[in-house]
């Protein structure tokens, strides 16, 4: 969550305003809230999680919104066997740091 909020601040300084939703539970997922915010923001969703993508929030969001052709879901997650190290190094390595989130938002907006 902290990396997402840092990315939000960085994006805002560049005139890009995003909504951050913390779905504190996967079940039940509040798909209606996520859908309504996505549609207000151009139909784009970026999920970020600090573990494998399988069985996570991103997968739940993508599944819940899969029938809505007006919404694109991009997922960031740890896609390889995690290693030990300083958190900031690992967040960057696995593509879930605030810098990586900012880049993913720019790519999603193109």
C-alpha atoms as a PDB file:
ATOM      1  CA  UNK A   1       0.000   0.000   0.000  1.00  0.00           C
ATOM      2  CA  UNK A   2       2.840   2.383   0.866  1.00  0.00           C
ATOM      3  CA  UNK A   3       4.406   2.077  -2.586  1.00  0.00           C
ATOM      4  CA  UNK A   4       1.047   2.711  -4.223  1.00  0.00           C
ATOM      5  CA  UNK A   5       0.496   5.856  -2.187  1.00  0.00           C
ATOM      6  CA  UNK A   6       3.999   7.114  -3.019  1.00  0.00           C
ATOM      7  CA  UNK A   7       3.296   6.478  -6.696  1.00  0.00           C
ATOM      8  CA  UNK A   8       0.012   8.380  -6.379  1.00  0.00           C
ATOM      9  CA  UNK A   9       1.870  11.427  -5.052  1.00  0.00           C
ATOM     10  CA  UNK A  10       4.421  11.254  -7.876  1.00  0.00           C
ATOM     11  CA  UNK A  11       1.699  10.931 -10.503  1.00  0.00           C
ATOM     12  CA  UNK A  12      -0.260  13.848  -9.009  1.00  0.00           C
ATOM     13  CA  UNK A  13       2.759  16.147  -9.327  1.00  0.00           C
ATOM     14  CA  UNK A  14       2.666  15.323 -13.048  1.00  0.00           C
ATOM     15  CA  UNK A  15      -1.051  16.048 -13.371  1.00  0.00           C
ATOM     16  CA  UNK A  16      -2.212  12.430 -13.307  1.00  0.00           C
ATOM     17  CA  UNK A  17      -4.775  11.732 -10.617  1.00  0.00           C
ATOM     18  CA  UNK A  18      -5.553   8.160  -9.680  1.00  0.00           C
ATOM     19  CA  UNK A  19      -7.775   6.482  -7.125  1.00  0.00           C
ATOM     20  CA  UNK A  20      -6.253   4.009  -4.663  1.00  0.00           C
ATOM     21  CA  UNK A  21      -8.541   1.322  -3.285  1.00  0.00           C
ATOM     22  CA  UNK A  22      -7.375  -1.054  -0.567  1.00  0.00           C
ATOM     23  CA  UNK A  23      -9.559  -4.154  -0.838  1.00  0.00           C
ATOM     24  CA  UNK A  24      -8.658  -5.411   2.618  1.00  0.00           C
ATOM     25  CA  UNK A  25     -10.311  -8.745   1.916  1.00  0.00           C
ATOM     26  CA  UNK A  26     -10.503 -10.796  -1.257  1.00  0.00           C
ATOM     27  CA  UNK A  27     -13.850 -12.353  -0.363  1.00  0.00           C
ATOM     28  CA  UNK A  28     -16.211 -10.732  -0.738  1.00  0.00           C
ATOM     29  CA  UNK A  29     -14.594  -8.452  -3.282  1.00  0.00           C
ATOM     30  CA  UNK A  30     -16.519  -5.209  -3.727  1.00  0.00           C
ATOM     31  CA  UNK A  31     -16.563  -5.421  -7.513  1.00  0.00           C
ATOM     32  CA  UNK A  32     -19.232  -2.721  -7.844  1.00  0.00           C
ATOM     33  CA  UNK A  33     -17.051  -0.113  -6.119  1.00  0.00           C
ATOM     34  CA  UNK A  34     -13.999  -1.114  -8.138  1.00  0.00           C
ATOM     35  CA  UNK A  35     -15.997  -1.085 -11.392  1.00  0.00           C
ATOM     36  CA  UNK A  36     -17.539   2.335 -10.714  1.00  0.00           C
ATOM     37  CA  UNK A  37     -14.173   3.918  -9.901  1.00  0.00           C
ATOM     38  CA  UNK A  38     -12.593   2.300 -12.950  1.00  0.00           C
ATOM     39  CA  UNK A  39     -15.274   3.583 -15.293  1.00  0.00           C
ATOM     40  CA  UNK A  40     -14.987   7.100 -13.849  1.00  0.00           C
ATOM     41  CA  UNK A  41     -11.246   6.968 -14.493  1.00  0.00           C
ATOM     42  CA  UNK A  42     -11.288   5.785 -18.088  1.00  0.00           C
ATOM     43  CA  UNK A  43     -11.773   2.059 -17.527  1.00  0.00           C
ATOM     44  CA  UNK A  44      -8.243   1.235 -16.432  1.00  0.00           C
ATOM     45  CA  UNK A  45      -7.210  -0.673 -13.303  1.00  0.00           C
ATOM     46  CA  UNK A  46      -3.731  -1.443 -12.017  1.00  0.00           C
ATOM     47  CA  UNK A  47      -3.439  -3.940  -9.187  1.00  0.00           C
ATOM     48  CA  UNK A  48      -0.232  -4.273  -7.177  1.00  0.00           C
ATOM     49  CA  UNK A  49       0.582  -7.034  -4.712  1.00  0.00           C
ATOM     50  CA  UNK A  50       3.741  -8.145  -2.970  1.00  0.00           C
ATOM     51  CA  UNK A  51       3.336 -11.864  -3.618  1.00  0.00           C
ATOM     52  CA  UNK A  52       2.602 -14.248  -6.491  1.00  0.00           C
ATOM     53  CA  UNK A  53      -0.200 -13.217  -8.850  1.00  0.00           C
ATOM     54  CA  UNK A  54      -2.043 -16.523  -8.562  1.00  0.00           C
ATOM     55  CA  UNK A  55      -4.840 -16.364  -6.024  1.00  0.00           C
ATOM     56  CA  UNK A  56      -4.304 -12.703  -5.220  1.00  0.00           C
ATOM     57  CA  UNK A  57      -6.198  -9.449  -5.448  1.00  0.00           C
ATOM     58  CA  UNK A  58      -5.263  -8.889  -9.091  1.00  0.00           C
ATOM     59  CA  UNK A  59      -6.640 -12.248 -10.122  1.00  0.00           C
ATOM     60  CA  UNK A  60      -9.845 -11.630  -8.147  1.00  0.00           C
ATOM     61  CA  UNK A  61     -10.329  -8.182  -9.681  1.00  0.00           C
ATOM     62  CA  UNK A  62      -9.625  -9.440 -13.215  1.00  0.00           C
ATOM     63  CA  UNK A  63     -12.078 -12.314 -12.764  1.00  0.00           C
ATOM     64  CA  UNK A  64     -14.812 -10.145 -11.237  1.00  0.00           C
ATOM     65  CA  UNK A  65     -14.581  -7.609 -14.067  1.00  0.00           C
ATOM     66  CA  UNK A  66     -13.831 -10.009 -16.941  1.00  0.00           C
ATOM     67  CA  UNK A  67     -17.257  -9.568 -18.541  1.00  0.00           C
ATOM     68  CA  UNK A  68     -16.915  -5.780 -18.721  1.00  0.00           C
ATOM     69  CA  UNK A  69     -15.329  -4.973 -22.089  1.00  0.00           C
ATOM     70  CA  UNK A  70     -14.853  -1.329 -21.044  1.00  0.00           C
ATOM     71  CA  UNK A  71     -12.342  -2.154 -18.301  1.00  0.00           C
ATOM     72  CA  UNK A  72      -8.683  -3.105 -18.697  1.00  0.00           C
ATOM     73  CA  UNK A  73      -6.932  -4.735 -15.732  1.00  0.00           C
ATOM     74  CA  UNK A  74      -3.129  -4.727 -15.540  1.00  0.00           C
ATOM     75  CA  UNK A  75      -1.515  -6.663 -12.684  1.00  0.00           C
ATOM     76  CA  UNK A  76       1.835  -6.173 -10.968  1.00  0.00           C
ATOM     77  CA  UNK A  77       3.023  -8.971  -8.684  1.00  0.00           C
ATOM     78  CA  UNK A  78       6.083 -11.035  -7.790  1.00  0.00           C
ATOM     79  CA  UNK A  79       6.587 -13.298 -10.810  1.00  0.00           C
ATOM     80  CA  UNK A  80       9.601 -15.296  -9.686  1.00  0.00           C
ATOM     81  CA  UNK A  81      10.932 -17.036  -6.608  1.00  0.00           C
ATOM     82  CA  UNK A  82      11.508 -14.256  -4.046  1.00  0.00           C
ATOM     83  CA  UNK A  83      14.953 -13.626  -2.592  1.00  0.00           C
ATOM     84  CA  UNK A  84      16.144 -11.993   0.605  1.00  0.00           C
ATOM     85  CA  UNK A  85      17.410  -8.446   0.691  1.00  0.00           C
ATOM     86  CA  UNK A  86      16.600  -4.853   1.572  1.00  0.00           C
ATOM     87  CA  UNK A  87      12.914  -4.095   0.940  1.00  0.00           C
ATOM     88  CA  UNK A  88      13.554  -1.187  -1.440  1.00  0.00           C
ATOM     89  CA  UNK A  89      15.862  -3.358  -3.578  1.00  0.00           C
ATOM     90  CA  UNK A  90      13.370  -6.226  -3.671  1.00  0.00           C
ATOM     91  CA  UNK A  91      10.417  -3.976  -4.512  1.00  0.00           C
ATOM     92  CA  UNK A  92      12.360  -2.660  -7.506  1.00  0.00           C
ATOM     93  CA  UNK A  93      13.622  -6.122  -8.511  1.00  0.00           C
ATOM     94  CA  UNK A  94      10.116  -7.576  -8.598  1.00  0.00           C
ATOM     95  CA  UNK A  95       8.555  -4.575 -10.336  1.00  0.00           C
ATOM     96  CA  UNK A  96       6.336  -3.386  -7.497  1.00  0.00           C
ATOM     97  CA  UNK A  97       8.182  -0.289  -6.262  1.00  0.00           C
ATOM     98  CA  UNK A  98       6.606   3.149  -6.508  1.00  0.00           C
ATOM     99  CA  UNK A  99       8.803   3.833  -9.564  1.00  0.00           C
ATOM    100  CA  UNK A 100       7.555   0.652 -11.231  1.00  0.00           C
ATOM    101  CA  UNK A 101       3.971   1.519 -10.385  1.00  0.00           C
ATOM    102  CA  UNK A 102       4.367   4.979 -11.940  1.00  0.00           C
ATOM    103  CA  UNK A 103       5.803   3.426 -15.130  1.00  0.00           C
ATOM    104  CA  UNK A 104       2.965   0.896 -15.253  1.00  0.00           C
ATOM    105  CA  UNK A 105       0.377   3.672 -14.941  1.00  0.00           C
ATOM    106  CA  UNK A 106       1.985   5.600 -17.814  1.00  0.00           C
ATOM    107  CA  UNK A 107       2.014   2.432 -19.938  1.00  0.00           C
ATOM    108  CA  UNK A 108      -1.611   1.715 -19.075  1.00  0.00           C
ATOM    109  CA  UNK A 109      -2.638   5.236 -20.079  1.00  0.00           C
ATOM    110  CA  UNK A 110      -1.034   4.990 -23.534  1.00  0.00           C
END
